[in-house]
Each structure stands twice: as C-alpha cells, then as structure tokens.
Short mmCIF file of C-alpha atoms and ligand atoms in Angstrom, two decimals:
data_model
loop_
_atom_site.label_atom_id
_atom_site.label_comp_id
_atom_site.label_asym_id
_atom_site.label_seq_id
_atom_site.Cartn_x
_atom_site.Cartn_y
_atom_site.Cartn_z
CA UNK E 1 83.18 118.14 273.51
CA UNK E 2 82.66 121.96 273.63
CA UNK E 3 86.06 122.49 272.03
CA UNK E 4 85.26 120.03 269.22
CA UNK E 5 81.89 121.69 268.64
CA UNK E 6 83.49 125.16 268.42
CA UNK E 7 85.99 123.85 265.87
CA UNK E 8 83.17 122.44 263.73
CA UNK E 9 81.05 125.60 263.99
CA UNK E 10 83.87 127.95 263.05
CA UNK E 11 85.09 125.79 260.20
CA UNK E 12 81.54 125.88 258.76
CA UNK E 13 81.33 129.66 259.28
CA UNK E 14 84.73 130.04 257.59
CA UNK E 15 82.99 129.05 254.33
CA UNK E 16 80.51 131.94 254.60
CA UNK E 17 80.98 134.58 251.92
CA UNK E 18 78.82 137.02 253.83
CA UNK E 19 80.96 136.79 256.97
CA UNK E 20 84.09 137.05 254.88
CA UNK E 21 82.79 140.26 253.28
CA UNK E 22 81.89 141.80 256.64
CA UNK E 23 85.18 140.75 258.22
CA UNK E 24 87.21 142.05 255.29
CA UNK E 25 85.46 145.38 255.62
CA UNK E 26 86.08 145.89 259.33
CA UNK E 27 88.90 143.53 260.29
CA UNK E 28 91.97 145.43 259.16
CA UNK E 29 91.07 148.98 258.37
CA UNK E 30 92.29 150.68 261.58
CA UNK E 31 95.53 150.04 263.47
CA UNK E 32 93.41 148.56 266.29
CA UNK E 33 90.86 146.66 264.14
CA UNK E 34 90.06 143.18 265.47
CA UNK E 35 91.89 141.00 262.94
CA UNK E 36 95.15 142.80 263.72
CA UNK E 37 95.27 141.08 267.08
CA UNK E 38 96.22 137.85 265.20
CA UNK E 39 97.35 139.06 261.75
CA UNK E 40 100.26 141.42 261.22
CA UNK E 41 98.66 143.22 258.27
CA UNK E 42 97.90 142.75 254.62
CA UNK E 43 101.36 143.66 253.27
CA UNK E 44 104.81 142.24 253.83
CA UNK E 45 105.90 145.74 254.92
CA UNK E 46 103.45 145.60 257.84
CA UNK E 47 104.60 142.08 258.72
CA UNK E 48 108.22 143.23 258.76
CA UNK E 49 107.37 146.07 261.16
CA UNK E 50 105.69 143.59 263.51
CA UNK E 51 108.65 141.21 263.19
CA UNK E 52 111.07 144.00 264.07
CA UNK E 53 109.09 144.78 267.23
CA UNK E 54 109.08 141.11 268.25
CA UNK E 55 112.79 140.73 267.56
CA UNK E 56 113.55 143.76 269.72
CA UNK E 57 111.93 141.78 272.58
CA UNK E 58 114.28 138.83 271.98
CA UNK E 59 111.77 136.67 270.08
CA UNK E 60 112.47 135.13 266.66
CA UNK E 61 109.89 135.00 263.85
CA UNK E 62 108.52 132.93 260.98
CA UNK E 63 106.57 134.93 258.39
CA UNK E 64 103.57 133.33 256.70
CA UNK E 65 101.95 134.79 253.59
CA UNK E 66 98.34 133.77 254.20
CA UNK E 67 96.46 131.84 251.56
CA UNK E 68 95.31 128.26 251.01
CA UNK E 69 93.37 125.94 248.72
CA UNK E 70 93.93 127.93 245.54
CA UNK E 71 91.61 126.98 242.67
CA UNK E 72 93.99 127.29 239.71
CA UNK E 73 97.63 127.24 238.61
CA UNK E 74 97.45 130.99 238.02
CA UNK E 75 96.50 131.59 241.65
CA UNK E 76 99.31 129.30 242.78
CA UNK E 77 101.73 131.35 240.65
CA UNK E 78 100.48 134.53 242.28
CA UNK E 79 101.18 133.00 245.70
CA UNK E 80 104.64 131.96 244.49
CA UNK E 81 105.33 135.55 243.37
CA UNK E 82 104.14 136.78 246.75
CA UNK E 83 106.65 134.50 248.48
CA UNK E 84 109.51 135.50 246.17
CA UNK E 85 108.74 139.16 246.81
CA UNK E 86 108.57 138.52 250.57
CA UNK E 87 111.97 136.80 250.50
CA UNK E 88 113.51 139.88 248.82
CA UNK E 89 111.90 142.29 251.27
CA UNK E 90 112.84 140.24 254.33
CA UNK E 91 116.46 140.18 253.13
CA UNK E 92 116.46 143.95 252.64
CA UNK E 93 114.90 144.53 256.07
CA UNK E 94 117.44 142.30 257.82
CA UNK E 95 114.94 140.41 259.96
CA UNK E 96 115.12 136.67 260.72
CA UNK E 97 115.06 134.52 257.58
CA UNK E 98 112.32 132.05 258.29
CA UNK E 99 109.11 131.37 256.33
CA UNK E 100 106.06 129.15 256.73
CA UNK E 101 104.21 127.99 253.59
CA UNK E 102 101.08 126.00 252.86
CA UNK E 103 101.26 123.59 249.93
CA UNK E 104 97.60 124.04 249.01
CA UNK E 105 98.56 127.65 248.35
CA UNK E 106 101.30 126.57 245.94
CA UNK E 107 99.05 124.24 243.94
CA UNK E 108 98.40 121.04 245.93
CA UNK E 109 94.67 121.43 245.27
CA UNK E 110 95.30 121.48 241.50
CA UNK E 111 98.21 119.07 240.89
CA UNK E 112 101.30 117.75 242.57
CA UNK E 113 103.83 118.52 239.80
CA UNK E 114 102.94 122.24 239.93
CA UNK E 115 103.32 122.17 243.69
CA UNK E 116 106.77 120.61 243.56
CA UNK E 117 107.87 123.14 240.90
CA UNK E 118 106.55 126.09 242.89
CA UNK E 119 107.98 124.82 246.15
CA UNK E 120 111.37 124.33 244.52
CA UNK E 121 111.32 127.93 243.30
CA UNK E 122 110.58 129.13 246.83
CA UNK E 123 113.33 126.88 248.21
CA UNK E 124 115.86 128.02 245.59
CA UNK E 125 115.33 131.67 246.49
CA UNK E 126 115.27 130.76 250.18
CA UNK E 127 118.50 128.73 250.01
CA UNK E 128 120.35 131.62 248.35
CA UNK E 129 119.37 133.83 251.26
CA UNK E 130 119.90 131.10 253.88
CA UNK E 131 116.26 131.03 254.88
CA UNK E 132 114.59 128.13 256.68
CA UNK E 133 111.21 127.16 255.21
CA UNK E 134 108.58 125.31 257.22
CA UNK E 135 105.83 123.51 255.36
CA UNK E 136 102.64 123.90 257.40
CA UNK E 137 100.35 120.88 257.72
CA UNK E 138 96.75 121.26 256.54
CA UNK E 139 93.68 119.02 256.82
CA UNK E 140 94.20 115.24 256.76
CA UNK E 141 93.19 114.98 253.10
CA UNK E 142 96.58 116.62 252.40
CA UNK E 143 98.79 114.79 254.91
CA UNK E 144 100.14 112.13 252.52
CA UNK E 145 100.65 114.57 249.65
CA UNK E 146 102.34 117.10 251.95
CA UNK E 147 104.75 114.54 253.42
CA UNK E 148 105.48 113.03 249.99
CA UNK E 149 106.21 116.47 248.51
CA UNK E 150 108.38 117.31 251.49
CA UNK E 151 110.30 114.06 251.08
CA UNK E 152 110.71 114.64 247.33
CA UNK E 153 112.34 118.04 247.80
CA UNK E 154 114.45 116.74 250.69
CA UNK E 155 115.77 113.92 248.52
CA UNK E 156 116.54 116.34 245.69
CA UNK E 157 118.83 118.03 248.21
CA UNK E 158 116.85 120.88 249.77
CA UNK E 159 117.65 120.64 253.47
CA UNK E 160 116.63 124.15 254.51
CA UNK E 161 113.10 122.83 254.94
CA UNK E 162 111.02 121.22 257.69
CA UNK E 163 107.48 120.01 258.17
CA UNK E 164 104.65 119.93 260.73
CA UNK E 165 103.01 116.98 262.48
CA UNK E 166 99.64 117.16 264.31
CA UNK E 167 99.03 115.21 267.53
CA UNK E 168 95.32 114.98 266.77
CA UNK E 169 96.00 112.51 263.92
CA UNK E 170 96.22 108.85 264.83
CA UNK E 171 98.92 108.27 262.21
CA UNK E 172 101.38 110.85 263.56
CA UNK E 173 103.83 108.55 265.34
CA UNK E 174 104.65 106.83 262.03
CA UNK E 175 104.99 110.21 260.31
CA UNK E 176 107.42 111.42 262.96
CA UNK E 177 109.52 108.26 262.60
CA UNK E 178 109.56 108.72 258.81
CA UNK E 179 110.74 112.36 259.06
CA UNK E 180 113.21 111.59 261.87
CA UNK E 181 114.90 109.02 259.63
CA UNK E 182 115.71 111.81 257.17
CA UNK E 183 117.13 113.95 259.97
CA UNK E 184 114.65 116.73 259.16
CA UNK E 185 113.04 119.16 261.58
CA UNK E 186 109.48 118.81 262.82
CA UNK E 187 107.14 121.38 264.32
CA UNK E 188 104.70 119.56 266.61
CA UNK E 189 101.19 121.07 266.89
CA UNK E 190 97.86 119.76 268.16
CA UNK E 191 96.10 120.37 264.81
CA UNK E 192 93.74 123.14 263.77
CA UNK E 193 91.40 121.36 261.34
CA UNK E 194 88.09 119.60 261.73
CA UNK E 195 88.78 115.88 261.36
CA UNK E 196 86.74 112.67 261.36
CA UNK E 197 86.96 110.32 264.32
CA UNK E 198 88.35 107.54 262.09
CA UNK E 199 91.56 109.47 261.51
CA UNK E 200 91.79 111.75 264.53
CA UNK E 201 91.35 111.98 268.28
CA UNK E 202 88.53 114.39 269.04
CA UNK E 203 88.75 114.54 272.85
CA UNK E 204 91.17 117.19 274.13
CA UNK E 205 92.57 114.73 276.70
CA UNK E 206 93.50 112.27 273.92
CA UNK E 207 95.03 114.98 271.73
CA UNK E 208 97.09 116.18 274.72
CA UNK E 209 98.20 112.66 275.69
CA UNK E 210 99.32 112.06 272.10
CA UNK E 211 101.13 115.42 272.15
CA UNK E 212 103.17 114.32 275.19
CA UNK E 213 104.05 110.94 273.61
CA UNK E 214 105.05 112.51 270.30
CA UNK E 215 107.08 115.23 271.96
CA UNK E 216 108.94 112.52 273.93
CA UNK E 217 109.77 110.75 270.66
CA UNK E 218 110.93 114.03 269.13
CA UNK E 219 113.17 114.93 272.05
CA UNK E 220 114.73 111.44 272.01
CA UNK E 221 115.17 110.94 268.27
CA UNK E 222 114.31 114.16 266.44
CA UNK E 223 116.30 117.08 265.06
CA UNK E 224 115.84 120.50 266.66
CA UNK E 225 112.16 120.01 267.61
CA UNK E 226 109.74 122.95 267.52
CA UNK E 227 107.18 122.64 270.30
CA UNK E 228 104.32 124.77 268.97
CA UNK E 229 101.63 125.25 271.57
CA UNK E 230 100.20 127.83 273.97
CA UNK E 231 99.18 125.18 276.46
CA UNK E 232 101.06 125.72 279.75
CA UNK E 233 100.68 122.04 280.68
CA UNK E 234 102.33 120.92 277.42
CA UNK E 235 105.03 123.55 277.86
CA UNK E 236 105.87 122.33 281.37
CA UNK E 237 106.00 118.74 280.13
CA UNK E 238 108.27 119.82 277.27
CA UNK E 239 110.73 121.38 279.71
CA UNK E 240 110.73 118.22 281.86
CA UNK E 241 111.11 115.80 278.93
CA UNK E 242 113.85 117.90 277.30
CA UNK E 243 115.81 117.99 280.57
CA UNK E 244 115.32 114.24 281.15
CA UNK E 245 116.43 113.49 277.56
CA UNK E 246 119.53 115.67 277.89
CA UNK E 247 118.30 118.15 275.24
CA UNK E 248 119.69 121.60 276.02
CA UNK E 249 117.54 124.75 275.68
CA UNK E 250 119.45 125.77 272.54
CA UNK E 251 118.66 122.43 270.82
CA UNK E 252 114.92 123.04 270.49
CA UNK E 253 112.47 125.93 270.41
CA UNK E 254 108.99 126.84 271.52
CA UNK E 255 106.73 128.40 268.93
CA UNK E 256 103.54 130.42 269.35
CA UNK E 257 101.17 132.33 267.12
CA UNK E 258 101.29 136.11 266.84
CA UNK E 259 98.95 137.72 269.36
CA UNK E 260 98.38 134.61 271.50
CA UNK E 261 99.73 134.16 275.06
CA UNK E 262 102.24 136.99 274.82
CA UNK E 263 102.67 136.58 278.60
CA UNK E 264 103.90 133.00 278.14
CA UNK E 265 106.19 134.01 275.29
CA UNK E 266 107.86 136.58 277.55
CA UNK E 267 108.07 134.18 280.51
CA UNK E 268 109.79 131.48 278.43
CA UNK E 269 112.28 133.98 277.07
CA UNK E 270 113.06 135.16 280.58
CA UNK E 271 113.75 131.55 281.58
CA UNK E 272 116.31 131.27 278.77
CA UNK E 273 114.29 129.30 276.21
CA UNK E 274 114.11 130.07 272.50
CA UNK E 275 110.70 131.33 271.35
CA UNK E 276 109.66 131.82 267.73
CA UNK E 277 106.49 133.69 266.82
CA UNK E 278 104.52 132.76 263.71
CA UNK E 279 103.64 136.05 262.01
CA UNK E 280 100.85 135.71 259.42
CA UNK E 281 100.15 138.47 256.91
CA UNK E 282 98.34 138.97 253.60
CA UNK E 283 94.93 139.72 252.13
CA UNK E 284 93.68 136.12 252.46
CA UNK E 285 93.47 136.17 256.24
CA UNK E 286 89.86 135.12 256.82
CA UNK E 287 90.21 131.24 257.11
CA UNK E 288 93.25 131.60 259.41
CA UNK E 289 91.37 134.12 261.54
CA UNK E 290 88.34 131.82 261.82
CA UNK E 291 90.54 128.92 263.00
CA UNK E 292 91.83 131.15 265.80
CA UNK E 293 88.25 131.97 266.85
CA UNK E 294 87.34 128.28 266.77
CA UNK E 295 90.19 127.44 269.14
CA UNK E 296 88.96 129.89 271.73
CA UNK E 297 85.36 131.05 271.40
CA UNK E 298 86.10 133.77 274.01
CA UNK E 299 87.89 135.54 271.15
CA UNK E 300 84.49 136.17 269.59
CA UNK E 301 83.62 138.56 272.44
CA UNK E 302 86.80 140.47 271.71
CA UNK E 303 85.85 140.74 268.01
CA UNK E 304 82.29 141.86 268.73
CA UNK E 305 83.52 144.52 271.17
CA UNK E 306 86.02 145.80 268.57
CA UNK E 307 83.38 146.02 265.82
CA UNK E 308 80.93 147.84 268.10
CA UNK E 309 83.63 150.26 269.18
CA UNK E 310 84.44 151.06 265.55
CA UNK E 311 80.81 151.60 264.65
CA UNK E 312 80.10 153.95 267.57
P1 FDA P 401 94.94 124.48 273.21
O1 FDA P 401 94.03 124.68 272.06
O2 FDA P 401 94.69 123.35 274.16
O3 FDA P 401 95.02 125.83 274.00
C1 FDA P 401 95.79 126.00 275.17
C2 FDA P 401 95.67 127.44 275.65
O4 FDA P 401 96.28 128.30 274.68
C3 FDA P 401 94.24 127.98 275.76
O5 FDA P 401 93.68 127.65 276.98
C4 FDA P 401 94.45 129.46 275.57
O6 FDA P 401 94.96 130.06 276.74
C5 FDA P 401 95.56 129.51 274.54
N1 FDA P 401 95.02 129.58 273.16
C6 FDA P 401 95.02 128.58 272.25
N2 FDA P 401 94.51 129.01 271.08
C7 FDA P 401 94.14 130.31 271.28
C8 FDA P 401 93.54 131.29 270.47
N3 FDA P 401 93.20 131.05 269.22
N4 FDA P 401 93.32 132.50 271.00
C9 FDA P 401 93.66 132.80 272.27
N5 FDA P 401 94.24 131.89 273.10
C10 FDA P 401 94.47 130.68 272.63
N6 FDA P 401 98.00 123.73 263.14
C11 FDA P 401 97.97 122.94 262.05
O7 FDA P 401 97.03 122.14 261.90
N7 FDA P 401 98.95 123.03 261.10
C12 FDA P 401 100.02 123.86 261.23
O8 FDA P 401 100.89 123.90 260.37
C13 FDA P 401 100.06 124.70 262.39
N8 FDA P 401 101.09 125.57 262.60
C14 FDA P 401 101.20 126.21 263.81
C15 FDA P 401 102.33 126.98 264.10
C16 FDA P 401 102.50 127.52 265.35
C17 FDA P 401 103.75 128.29 265.65
C18 FDA P 401 101.50 127.30 266.36
C19 FDA P 401 101.68 127.83 267.75
C20 FDA P 401 100.37 126.61 266.06
C21 FDA P 401 100.18 126.07 264.80
N9 FDA P 401 99.04 125.36 264.49
C22 FDA P 401 99.02 124.60 263.34
C23 FDA P 401 97.83 125.47 265.34
C24 FDA P 401 97.71 124.34 266.34
O9 FDA P 401 97.42 123.14 265.69
C25 FDA P 401 96.60 124.62 267.35
O10 FDA P 401 95.37 124.71 266.68
C26 FDA P 401 96.78 125.89 268.18
O11 FDA P 401 98.12 126.10 268.50
C27 FDA P 401 95.96 125.82 269.50
O12 FDA P 401 96.38 124.72 270.24
P2 FDA P 401 97.31 124.82 271.55
O13 FDA P 401 98.40 123.83 271.40
O14 FDA P 401 97.77 126.18 271.75
O15 FDA P 401 96.45 124.26 272.74
#
C-alpha cells in the first residue's frame, strides 16, 4: 500500500516543471551532487568513465542514454544521433558493448514506422560493432507496440536484441511465452510505472509471487535470462530455481541499476555469478531519477541532505 502510494506520488511529481528546474540546477553540478548517485553523468564520456570503474571490479555494463516520450520526429532523430554517437565512443573506449534503449525515445509516441526505422539504424550500427541492444519496457500503454516492434525487427533478422517483461503486469506470462518461442532474451523486472489495477498487480506480495513464477518459466524455457532486481529474496529464489532447472551460472545474469545495492552486486560477483549494471546517462535524467525515488522514499532524505550540504 505504502509502496504503491509512493509510486503514484513520485510519478505525479515527475511531471512538475518546477521540480525539474530545481533538480536540473542542483542535481549534477558537482561530482558529489545527488543525482550522480543514480546517474553516471550528462555525457557519454562520463558514462564511459563510470563503466570503466565498474568493469575493473568485475561487473559488466549496459549504457542507457536517458530520454523518453519525445514529442516529435525531430526529437526522436536527436535521440537516434545520440545513440549512434554513443556506439562510436563506446567502441573507441573499449568497454562492454551493450546498450539499453526506450522506444518512446525513438518515436513510439509519434508513430510506429519512425520507431522501426530509428531502431533499425541503431541495430545496424550496433550489429557492426557486435553490440547487444536491450529494449526497455515502459508503461503498459506501450507494451503491445514495444513487443510488436521488437518482433518486427527480430523477424527482419536482427538477433542482437532483447526485450524486458514486467512481473507487475497480469499479461506477462503470455508475453514471455511469445518471446521464448522466438528464442530471444528477456530481462525480467518488477515494473517501475504506475499502472491501473485492471492490468497490473498493485500489492508487492502479488508482484513478487508473479516474479517467482515468471522467473521459473524463464529458467525452464528461456534464453539467457536476465534477472533484474535488487530484492535479496528474489535473488535467493533465482539461485535456487536456476540450480533446480540445471541452468549454470554462466547461462544467465543478474542485473542491477547503477548506484543501488552495490553490496549485493559485489556479493553476487564473489559467489561466481554474472552481474550487469545498468548505467544511465544524459541530460534527460529527471523522470528516471524520480522513478528511483518512488521505489524507495528513503532516497528523498539522501537528496535533501545533499542539497542542504551544497547550499551551506
Ligand atoms: P523492490 O522494489 O521490491 O526493492 C527491493 C530492495 O531493493 C529494496 O528493499 C531496496 O533495498 C532496494 N531498492 C530497490 N529500488 C531502490 C532504489 N530506487 N533505491 C535504493 N534501493 C532500492 N523497470 C521497467 O518498468 N522497465 C524496464 O525496462 C526496467 N529496466 C530495469 C533494468 C534493470 C537492470 C533493473 C535492475 C531494473 C529495471 N527496471 C525496469 C526497474 C524495476 O522495474 C524496478 O522498478 C526496480 O528494479 C525496483 O524493484 P526491485 O526488483 O529492485 O525490488
């Protein structure tokens, strides 16, 4: 109940222009400014530096150029250029070749044909450099369009691409079966968006129970599952189910967000599991940042303390 309320509150606040202005002013300007706890920086150069530090610890990375729900084709083209530039810079830097993209950033909010074109251009550049590209999953109004677009590019022959499924959605078992049939990779998450009860479970216990069921299906029938959670209970269950299904530690990976549960990331590595960290960067960091606050309202205290410290 409290968790659902926090999600609603922060997704409403994420629309506030005033908060966005204040956050943009203070969030990134110093090396220890509050937004840097979760966001690598505004430029790809900063993200690469963070990625290099993580890789030195034995972690792998997926870089995400932040941005979503663009309002025009021109904005979608700017996002496309940002991704093409990032691909070049990642290649030059020699870090892991793995990207996460949001389709609403590439045009899904304007039209589907533009999105497919833009995604294909990202995938063409990515294939040349042997990158893997993960299509993030957004709010449920985009689930069908995201899966359809994913399937379209898969059928054209792009197989360096995977998708995300959210355990909060009631439909997810069917979606997993659909993607499993293609032999494509899924990242399983709980889901970060505010959703209506008709389409989603709202109680944490139900979202968690669905997560365990879906993870079981993925370990039995899926391809290289990505178990993306910071929840120690889910992580323990993942280890048990993988072992019981005969899935070896090199046939799946755990994934976590940059700046969250670094202790767990290190512990899993030490146990011999693969851990990938999602490294977001870019000027459009505010909605992503607000979702992280909504997941754990205690983070607000950390932000307030950082702002006060900077103003003193
Ligand atoms: P849960 O929310 O139950 O939290 C478990 C524990 O994790 C907490 O008790 C706390 O210790 C820690 N924790 C969780 N969130 C925290 C935070 N913000 N700050 C500090 N500690 C925190 N969602 C989506 O809808 N589409 C997507 O494409 C993706 N992609 C994605 C990639 C990766 C690599 C990850 C890890 C997550 C996503 N998500 C996502 C986000 C996901 O849906 C979910 O909102 C968050 O991971 C939080 O849920 P947990 O599974 O961590 O569990």
